[in-house]
PDB file of C-alpha atoms in Angstrom:
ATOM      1  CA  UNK V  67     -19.110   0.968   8.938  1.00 85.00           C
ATOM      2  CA  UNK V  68     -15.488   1.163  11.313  1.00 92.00           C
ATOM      3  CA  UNK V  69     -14.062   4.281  11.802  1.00 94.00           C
ATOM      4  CA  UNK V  70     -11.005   3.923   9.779  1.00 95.00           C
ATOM      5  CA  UNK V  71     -13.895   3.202   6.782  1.00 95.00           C
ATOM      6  CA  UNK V  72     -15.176   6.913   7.894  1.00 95.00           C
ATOM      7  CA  UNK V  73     -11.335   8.688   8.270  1.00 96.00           C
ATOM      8  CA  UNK V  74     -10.501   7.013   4.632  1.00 96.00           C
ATOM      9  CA  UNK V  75     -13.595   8.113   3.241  1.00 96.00           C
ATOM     10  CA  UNK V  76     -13.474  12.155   4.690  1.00 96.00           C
ATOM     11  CA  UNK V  77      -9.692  12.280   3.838  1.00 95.00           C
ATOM     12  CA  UNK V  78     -10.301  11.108   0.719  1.00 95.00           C
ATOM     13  CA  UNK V  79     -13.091  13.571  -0.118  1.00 95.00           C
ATOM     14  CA  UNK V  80     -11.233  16.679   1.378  1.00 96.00           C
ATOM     15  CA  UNK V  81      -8.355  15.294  -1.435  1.00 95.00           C
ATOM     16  CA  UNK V  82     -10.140  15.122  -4.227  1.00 94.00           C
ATOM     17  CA  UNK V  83     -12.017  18.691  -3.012  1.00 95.00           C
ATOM     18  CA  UNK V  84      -8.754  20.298  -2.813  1.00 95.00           C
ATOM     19  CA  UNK V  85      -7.800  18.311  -6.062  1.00 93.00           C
ATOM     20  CA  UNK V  86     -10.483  19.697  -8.132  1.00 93.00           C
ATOM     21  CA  UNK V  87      -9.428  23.697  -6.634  1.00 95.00           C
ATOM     22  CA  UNK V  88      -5.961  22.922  -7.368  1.00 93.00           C
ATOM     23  CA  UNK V  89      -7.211  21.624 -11.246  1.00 93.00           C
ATOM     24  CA  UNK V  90      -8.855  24.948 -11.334  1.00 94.00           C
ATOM     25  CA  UNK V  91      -5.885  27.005 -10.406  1.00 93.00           C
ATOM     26  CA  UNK V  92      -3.659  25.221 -13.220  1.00 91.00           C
ATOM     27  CA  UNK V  93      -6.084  25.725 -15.367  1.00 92.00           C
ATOM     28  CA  UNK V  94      -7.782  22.712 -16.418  1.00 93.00           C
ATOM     29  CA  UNK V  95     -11.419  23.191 -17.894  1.00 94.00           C
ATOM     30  CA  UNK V  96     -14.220  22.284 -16.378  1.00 96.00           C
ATOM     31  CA  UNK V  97     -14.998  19.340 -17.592  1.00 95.00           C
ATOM     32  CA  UNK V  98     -11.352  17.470 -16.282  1.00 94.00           C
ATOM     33  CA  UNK V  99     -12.724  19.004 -12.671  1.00 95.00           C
ATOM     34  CA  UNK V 100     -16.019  17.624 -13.280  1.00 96.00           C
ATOM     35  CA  UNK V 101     -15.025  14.079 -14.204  1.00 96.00           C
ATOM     36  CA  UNK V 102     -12.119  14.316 -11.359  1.00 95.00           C
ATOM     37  CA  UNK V 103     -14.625  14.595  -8.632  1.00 95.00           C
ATOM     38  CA  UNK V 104     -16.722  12.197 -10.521  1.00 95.00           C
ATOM     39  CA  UNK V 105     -14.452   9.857 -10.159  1.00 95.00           C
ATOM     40  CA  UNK V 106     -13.806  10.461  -6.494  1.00 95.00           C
ATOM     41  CA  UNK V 107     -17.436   9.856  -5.813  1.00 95.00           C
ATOM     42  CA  UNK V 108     -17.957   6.747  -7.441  1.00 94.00           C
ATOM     43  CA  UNK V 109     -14.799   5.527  -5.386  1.00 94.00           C
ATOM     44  CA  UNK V 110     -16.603   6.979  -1.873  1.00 95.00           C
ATOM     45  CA  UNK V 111     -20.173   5.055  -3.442  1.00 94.00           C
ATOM     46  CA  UNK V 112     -18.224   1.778  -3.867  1.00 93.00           C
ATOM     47  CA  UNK V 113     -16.982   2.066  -0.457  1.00 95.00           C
ATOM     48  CA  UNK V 114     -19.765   2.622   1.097  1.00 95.00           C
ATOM     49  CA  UNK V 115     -21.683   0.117  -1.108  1.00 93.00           C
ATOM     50  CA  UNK V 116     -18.769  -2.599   0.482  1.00 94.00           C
ATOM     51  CA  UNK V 117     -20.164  -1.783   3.815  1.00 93.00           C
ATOM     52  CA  UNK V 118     -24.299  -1.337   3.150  1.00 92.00           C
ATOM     53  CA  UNK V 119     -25.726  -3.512   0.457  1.00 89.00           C
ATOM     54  CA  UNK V 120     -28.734  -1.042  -0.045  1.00 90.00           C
ATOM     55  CA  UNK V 121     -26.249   0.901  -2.410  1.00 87.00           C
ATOM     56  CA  UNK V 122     -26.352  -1.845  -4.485  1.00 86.00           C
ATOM     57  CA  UNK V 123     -29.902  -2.476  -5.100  1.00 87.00           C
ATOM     58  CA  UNK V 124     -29.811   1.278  -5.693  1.00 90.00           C
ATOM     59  CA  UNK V 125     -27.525   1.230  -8.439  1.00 89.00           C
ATOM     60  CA  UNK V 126     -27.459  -2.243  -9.805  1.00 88.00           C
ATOM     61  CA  UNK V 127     -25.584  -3.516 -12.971  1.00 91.00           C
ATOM     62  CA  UNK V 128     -24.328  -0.063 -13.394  1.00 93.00           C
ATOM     63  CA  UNK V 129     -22.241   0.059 -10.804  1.00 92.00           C
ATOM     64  CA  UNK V 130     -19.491  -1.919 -11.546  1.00 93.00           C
ATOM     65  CA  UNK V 131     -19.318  -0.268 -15.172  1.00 95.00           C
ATOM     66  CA  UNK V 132     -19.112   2.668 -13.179  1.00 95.00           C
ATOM     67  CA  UNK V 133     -16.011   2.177 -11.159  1.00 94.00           C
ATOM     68  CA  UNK V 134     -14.044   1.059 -14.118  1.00 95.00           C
ATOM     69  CA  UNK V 135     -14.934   4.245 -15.815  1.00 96.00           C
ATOM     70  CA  UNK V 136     -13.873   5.967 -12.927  1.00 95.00           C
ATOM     71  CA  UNK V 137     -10.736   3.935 -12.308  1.00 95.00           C
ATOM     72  CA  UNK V 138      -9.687   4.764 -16.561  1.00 95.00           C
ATOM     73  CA  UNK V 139     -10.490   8.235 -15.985  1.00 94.00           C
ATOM     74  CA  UNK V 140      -8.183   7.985 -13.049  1.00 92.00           C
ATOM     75  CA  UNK V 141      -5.849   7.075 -14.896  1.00 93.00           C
ATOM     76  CA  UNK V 142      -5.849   9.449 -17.336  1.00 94.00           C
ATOM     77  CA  UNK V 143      -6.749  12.370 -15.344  1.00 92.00           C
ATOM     78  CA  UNK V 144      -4.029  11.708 -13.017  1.00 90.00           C
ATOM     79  CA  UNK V 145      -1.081  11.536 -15.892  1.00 91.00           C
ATOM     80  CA  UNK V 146      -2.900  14.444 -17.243  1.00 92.00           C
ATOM     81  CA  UNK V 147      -2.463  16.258 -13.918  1.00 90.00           C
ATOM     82  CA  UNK V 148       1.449  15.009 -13.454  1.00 89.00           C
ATOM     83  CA  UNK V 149       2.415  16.491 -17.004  1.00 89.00           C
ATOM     84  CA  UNK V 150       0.944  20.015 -16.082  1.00 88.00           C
ATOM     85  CA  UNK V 151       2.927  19.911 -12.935  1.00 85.00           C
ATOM     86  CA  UNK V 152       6.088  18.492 -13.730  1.00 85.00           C
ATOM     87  CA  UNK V 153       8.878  18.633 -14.579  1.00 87.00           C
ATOM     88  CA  UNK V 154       9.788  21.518 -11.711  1.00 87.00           C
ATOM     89  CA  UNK V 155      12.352  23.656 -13.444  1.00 86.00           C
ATOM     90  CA  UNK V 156      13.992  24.374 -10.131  1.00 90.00           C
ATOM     91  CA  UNK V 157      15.131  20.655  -9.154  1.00 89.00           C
ATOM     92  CA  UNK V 158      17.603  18.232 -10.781  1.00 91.00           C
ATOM     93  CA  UNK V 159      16.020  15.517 -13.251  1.00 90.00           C
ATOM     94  CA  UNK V 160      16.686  12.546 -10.534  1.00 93.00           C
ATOM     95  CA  UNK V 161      14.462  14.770  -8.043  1.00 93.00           C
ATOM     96  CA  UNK V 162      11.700  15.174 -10.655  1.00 90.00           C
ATOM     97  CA  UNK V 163      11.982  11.433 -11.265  1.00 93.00           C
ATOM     98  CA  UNK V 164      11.961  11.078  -7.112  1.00 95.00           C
ATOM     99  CA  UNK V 165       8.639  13.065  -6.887  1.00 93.00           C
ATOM    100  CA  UNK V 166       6.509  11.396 -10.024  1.00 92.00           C
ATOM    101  CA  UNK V 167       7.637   8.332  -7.985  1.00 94.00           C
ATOM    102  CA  UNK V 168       6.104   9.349  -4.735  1.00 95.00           C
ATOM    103  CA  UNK V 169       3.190  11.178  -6.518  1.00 92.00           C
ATOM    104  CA  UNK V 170       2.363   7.906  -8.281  1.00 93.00           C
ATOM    105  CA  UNK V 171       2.629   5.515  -5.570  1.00 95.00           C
ATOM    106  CA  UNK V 172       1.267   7.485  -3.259  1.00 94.00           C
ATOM    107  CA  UNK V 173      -2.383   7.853  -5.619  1.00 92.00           C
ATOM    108  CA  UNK V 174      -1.942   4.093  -5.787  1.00 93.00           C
ATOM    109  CA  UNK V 175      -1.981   3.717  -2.240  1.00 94.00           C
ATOM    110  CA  UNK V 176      -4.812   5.878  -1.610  1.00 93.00           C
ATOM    111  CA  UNK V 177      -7.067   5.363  -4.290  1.00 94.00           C
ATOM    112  CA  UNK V 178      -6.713   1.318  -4.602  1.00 94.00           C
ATOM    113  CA  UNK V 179      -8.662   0.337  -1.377  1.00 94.00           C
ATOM    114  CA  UNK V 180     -11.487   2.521  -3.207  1.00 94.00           C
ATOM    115  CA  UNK V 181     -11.771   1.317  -5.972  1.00 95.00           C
ATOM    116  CA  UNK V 182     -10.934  -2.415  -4.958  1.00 96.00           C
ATOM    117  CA  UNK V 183     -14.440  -2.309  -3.046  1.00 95.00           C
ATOM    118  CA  UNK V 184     -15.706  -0.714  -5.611  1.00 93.00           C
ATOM    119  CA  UNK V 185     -14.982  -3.431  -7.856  1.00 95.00           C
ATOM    120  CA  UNK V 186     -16.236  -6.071  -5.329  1.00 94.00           C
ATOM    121  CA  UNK V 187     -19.070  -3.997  -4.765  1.00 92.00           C
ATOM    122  CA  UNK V 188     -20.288  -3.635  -8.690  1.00 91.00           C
ATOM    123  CA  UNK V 189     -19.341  -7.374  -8.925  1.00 93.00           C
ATOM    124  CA  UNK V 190     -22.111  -8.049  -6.237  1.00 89.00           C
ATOM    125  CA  UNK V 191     -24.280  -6.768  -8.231  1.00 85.00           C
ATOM    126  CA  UNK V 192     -24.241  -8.879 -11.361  1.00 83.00           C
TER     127      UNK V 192
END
């Protein structure tokens, strides 16, 4: 695996660690944490899967079913997450609108190599 595969996956996990606290503090139950860093896992399995084939063999067929859960719950989770937080009373609608922008793009950009790989990884499988 290339170092850049190792820097993704340890920023990713010290995201979705501070992620789940920050869940926590807002006062999600749980469960939502649970499946949140759930769902972060099965992205840093797929990724590593990409790279050593003996994660495959490990978890099979299951895999790719797997990721997609993990990519709907993602989803969900993540809008879930941007409701409780916005809309910040103390900025202008167009800044709100500005920041959901950047908040969204910026989880598509981090999260897509993941489960990309993940994908191609589960699809190996079958």
């Amino acid at each position: 695996m290339a170092w850049w595969v190792s820097l993704y996956l340890t920023v990713l996990s010290m995201m979705a660690i501070g992620s789940c606290i920050e869940e926590r503090k807002m006062g999600f139950g749980w469960l939502h944490v649970f499946f949140s860093l759930f769902s972060a896992l099965v992205v840093v399995v797929g990724v590593i899967g990409y790279f050593n084939e003996a994660v495959v063999s490990v978890f099979g067929k299951l895999l790719l079913p797997i990721v997609i859960a993990s990519l709907v719950w993602g989803v969900y989770g993540g809008s879930k997450d941007l409701r409780q937080m916005m809309p910040f009373e103390d900025m202008t609608a167009s800044e709100n609108k500005v920041i959901k922008i950047v908040a969204i793009s910026f989880s598509i950009l981090l999260l897509l190599p993941g489960y990309l790989t993940g994908v191609i990884t589960g699809l190996r499988a079958w």
